[in-house]
PDB file of C-alpha atoms in Angstrom:
ATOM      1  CA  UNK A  24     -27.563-116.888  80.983  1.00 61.00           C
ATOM      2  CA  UNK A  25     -27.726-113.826  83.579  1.00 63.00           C
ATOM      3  CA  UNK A  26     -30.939-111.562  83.578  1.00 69.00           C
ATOM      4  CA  UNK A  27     -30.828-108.289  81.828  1.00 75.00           C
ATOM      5  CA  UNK A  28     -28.964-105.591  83.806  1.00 85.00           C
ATOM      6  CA  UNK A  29     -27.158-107.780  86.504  1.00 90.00           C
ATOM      7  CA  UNK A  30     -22.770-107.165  86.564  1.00 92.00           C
ATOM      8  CA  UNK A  31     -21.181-110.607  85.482  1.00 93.00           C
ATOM      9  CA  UNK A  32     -17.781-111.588  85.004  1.00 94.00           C
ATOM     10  CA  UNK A  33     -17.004-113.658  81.994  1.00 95.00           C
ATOM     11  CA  UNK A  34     -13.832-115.421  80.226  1.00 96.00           C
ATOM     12  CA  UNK A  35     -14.145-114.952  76.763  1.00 97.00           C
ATOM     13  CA  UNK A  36     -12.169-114.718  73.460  1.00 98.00           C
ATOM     14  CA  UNK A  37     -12.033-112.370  71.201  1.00 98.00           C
ATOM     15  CA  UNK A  38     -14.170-112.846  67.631  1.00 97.00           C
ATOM     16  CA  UNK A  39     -13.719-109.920  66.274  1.00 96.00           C
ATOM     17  CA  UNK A  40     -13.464-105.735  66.195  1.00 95.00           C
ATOM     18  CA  UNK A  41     -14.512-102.805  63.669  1.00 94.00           C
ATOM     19  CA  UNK A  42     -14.939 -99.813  63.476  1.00 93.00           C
ATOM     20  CA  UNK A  43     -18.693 -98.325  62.614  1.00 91.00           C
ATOM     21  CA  UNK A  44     -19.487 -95.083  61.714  1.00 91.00           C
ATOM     22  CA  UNK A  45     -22.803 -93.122  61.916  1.00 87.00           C
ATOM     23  CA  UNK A  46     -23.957 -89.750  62.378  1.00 90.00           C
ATOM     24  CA  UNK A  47     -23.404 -89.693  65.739  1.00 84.00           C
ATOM     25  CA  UNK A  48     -19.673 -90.429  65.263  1.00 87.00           C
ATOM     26  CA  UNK A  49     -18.056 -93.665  65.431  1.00 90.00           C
ATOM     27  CA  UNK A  50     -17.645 -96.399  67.671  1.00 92.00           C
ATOM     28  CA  UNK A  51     -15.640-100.165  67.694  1.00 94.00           C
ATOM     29  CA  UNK A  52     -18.172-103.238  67.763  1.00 94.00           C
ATOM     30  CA  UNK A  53     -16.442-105.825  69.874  1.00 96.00           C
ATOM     31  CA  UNK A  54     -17.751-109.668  69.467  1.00 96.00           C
ATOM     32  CA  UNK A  55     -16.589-111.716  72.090  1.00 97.00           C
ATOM     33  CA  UNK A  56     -17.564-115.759  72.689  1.00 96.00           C
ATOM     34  CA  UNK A  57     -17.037-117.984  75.878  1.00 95.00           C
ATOM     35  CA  UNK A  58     -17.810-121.536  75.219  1.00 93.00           C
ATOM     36  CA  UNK A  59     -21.845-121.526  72.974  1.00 91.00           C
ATOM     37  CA  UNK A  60     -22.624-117.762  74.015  1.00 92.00           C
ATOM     38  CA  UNK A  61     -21.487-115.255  72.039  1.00 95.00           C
ATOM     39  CA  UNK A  62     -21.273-111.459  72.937  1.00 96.00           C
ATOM     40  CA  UNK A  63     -21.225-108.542  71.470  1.00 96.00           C
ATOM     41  CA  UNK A  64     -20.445-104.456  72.772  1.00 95.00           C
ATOM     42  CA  UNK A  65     -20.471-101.061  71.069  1.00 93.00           C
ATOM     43  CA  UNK A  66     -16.972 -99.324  72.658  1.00 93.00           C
ATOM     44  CA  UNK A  67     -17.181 -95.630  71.743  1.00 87.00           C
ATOM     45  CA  UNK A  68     -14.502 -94.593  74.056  1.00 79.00           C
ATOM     46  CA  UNK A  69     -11.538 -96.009  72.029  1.00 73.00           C
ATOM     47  CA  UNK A  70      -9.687 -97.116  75.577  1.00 80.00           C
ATOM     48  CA  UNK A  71     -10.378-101.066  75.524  1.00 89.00           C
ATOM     49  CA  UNK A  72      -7.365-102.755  73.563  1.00 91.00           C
ATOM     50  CA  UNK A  73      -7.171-106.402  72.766  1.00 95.00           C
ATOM     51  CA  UNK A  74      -5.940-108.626  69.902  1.00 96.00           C
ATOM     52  CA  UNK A  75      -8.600-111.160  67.923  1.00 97.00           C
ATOM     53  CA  UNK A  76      -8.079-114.625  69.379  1.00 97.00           C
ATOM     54  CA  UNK A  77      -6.949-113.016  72.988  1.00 97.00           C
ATOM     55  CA  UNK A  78      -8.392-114.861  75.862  1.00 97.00           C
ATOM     56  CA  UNK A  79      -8.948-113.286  79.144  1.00 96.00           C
ATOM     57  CA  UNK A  80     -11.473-112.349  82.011  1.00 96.00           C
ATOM     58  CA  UNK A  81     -14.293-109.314  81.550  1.00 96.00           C
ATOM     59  CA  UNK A  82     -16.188-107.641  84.018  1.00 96.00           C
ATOM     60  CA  UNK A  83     -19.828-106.117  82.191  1.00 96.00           C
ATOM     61  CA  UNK A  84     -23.412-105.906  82.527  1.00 95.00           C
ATOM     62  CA  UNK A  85     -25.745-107.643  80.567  1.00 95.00           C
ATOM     63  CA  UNK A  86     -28.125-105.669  78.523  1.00 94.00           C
ATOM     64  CA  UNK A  87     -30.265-108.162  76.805  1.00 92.00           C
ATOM     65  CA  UNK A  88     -30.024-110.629  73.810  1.00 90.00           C
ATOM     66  CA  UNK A  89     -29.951-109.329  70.361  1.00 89.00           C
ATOM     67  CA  UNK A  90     -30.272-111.269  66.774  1.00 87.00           C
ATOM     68  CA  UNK A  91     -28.792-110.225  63.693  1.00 82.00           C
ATOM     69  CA  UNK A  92     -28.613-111.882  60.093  1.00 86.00           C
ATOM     70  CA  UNK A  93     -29.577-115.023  62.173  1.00 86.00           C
ATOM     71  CA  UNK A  94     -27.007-115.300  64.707  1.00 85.00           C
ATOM     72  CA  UNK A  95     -28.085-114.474  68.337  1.00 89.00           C
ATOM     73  CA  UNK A  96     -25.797-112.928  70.528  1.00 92.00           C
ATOM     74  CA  UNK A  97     -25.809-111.040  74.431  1.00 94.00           C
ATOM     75  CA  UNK A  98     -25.425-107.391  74.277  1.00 95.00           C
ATOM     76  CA  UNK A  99     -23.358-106.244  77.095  1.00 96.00           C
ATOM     77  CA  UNK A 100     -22.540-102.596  78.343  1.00 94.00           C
ATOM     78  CA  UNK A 101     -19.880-101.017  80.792  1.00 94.00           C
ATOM     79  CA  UNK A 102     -16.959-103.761  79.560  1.00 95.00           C
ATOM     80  CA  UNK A 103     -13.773-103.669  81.477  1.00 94.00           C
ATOM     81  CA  UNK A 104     -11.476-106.329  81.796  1.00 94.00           C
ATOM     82  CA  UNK A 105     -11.316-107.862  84.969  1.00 91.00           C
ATOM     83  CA  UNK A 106      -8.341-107.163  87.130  1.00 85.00           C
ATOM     84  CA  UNK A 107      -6.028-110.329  87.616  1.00 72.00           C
ATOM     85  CA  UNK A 108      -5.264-111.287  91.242  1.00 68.00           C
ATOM     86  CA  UNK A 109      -2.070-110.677  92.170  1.00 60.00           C
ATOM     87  CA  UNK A 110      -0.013-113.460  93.815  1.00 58.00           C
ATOM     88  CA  UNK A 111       0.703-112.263  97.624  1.00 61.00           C
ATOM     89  CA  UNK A 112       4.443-114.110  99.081  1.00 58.00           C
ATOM     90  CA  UNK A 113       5.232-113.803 102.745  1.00 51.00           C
TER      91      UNK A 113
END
């Protein structure tokens, strides 16, 4: 997959979203998979919205790959979803 730090745009489908809290407040852990990979982000802004299952494109940087309880996944940063090209008629 990508090196660490380069902007990628993926299609994925939603795994999964919660809510974590910690001292430092609390922020949504979105896990995300396209095809074997599997992704995961840390959303403490609140403003990304999607439904588990949801399928669509993502524009995010790649921050490295992570393992936990086993299961390795790519940490990403700066997740938006991509914007959808619009259909021009003359």
């Amino acid at each position: 997959f990508p090196s660490h730090d380069k902007r990628v745009e993926i299609e994925v489908a939603v795994l999964s979203s919660r809510v974590i809290e910690s001292e430092w407040g609390s922020s949504t852990l979105w896990t995300f998979e396209s095809g074997e990979y599997k992704f995961k982000w840390f959303d403490s802004g609140y403003t990304f919205k999607a439904e588990i299952g949801e399928s669509f494109k993502i524009k995010a940087t790649i921050k490295g790959l992570e393992e936990y309880q086993g299961q390795f996944a790519t940490k990403l940063s700066r997740v938006a979803r991509a914007k959808e090209k619009e259909l021009v008629s003359n």
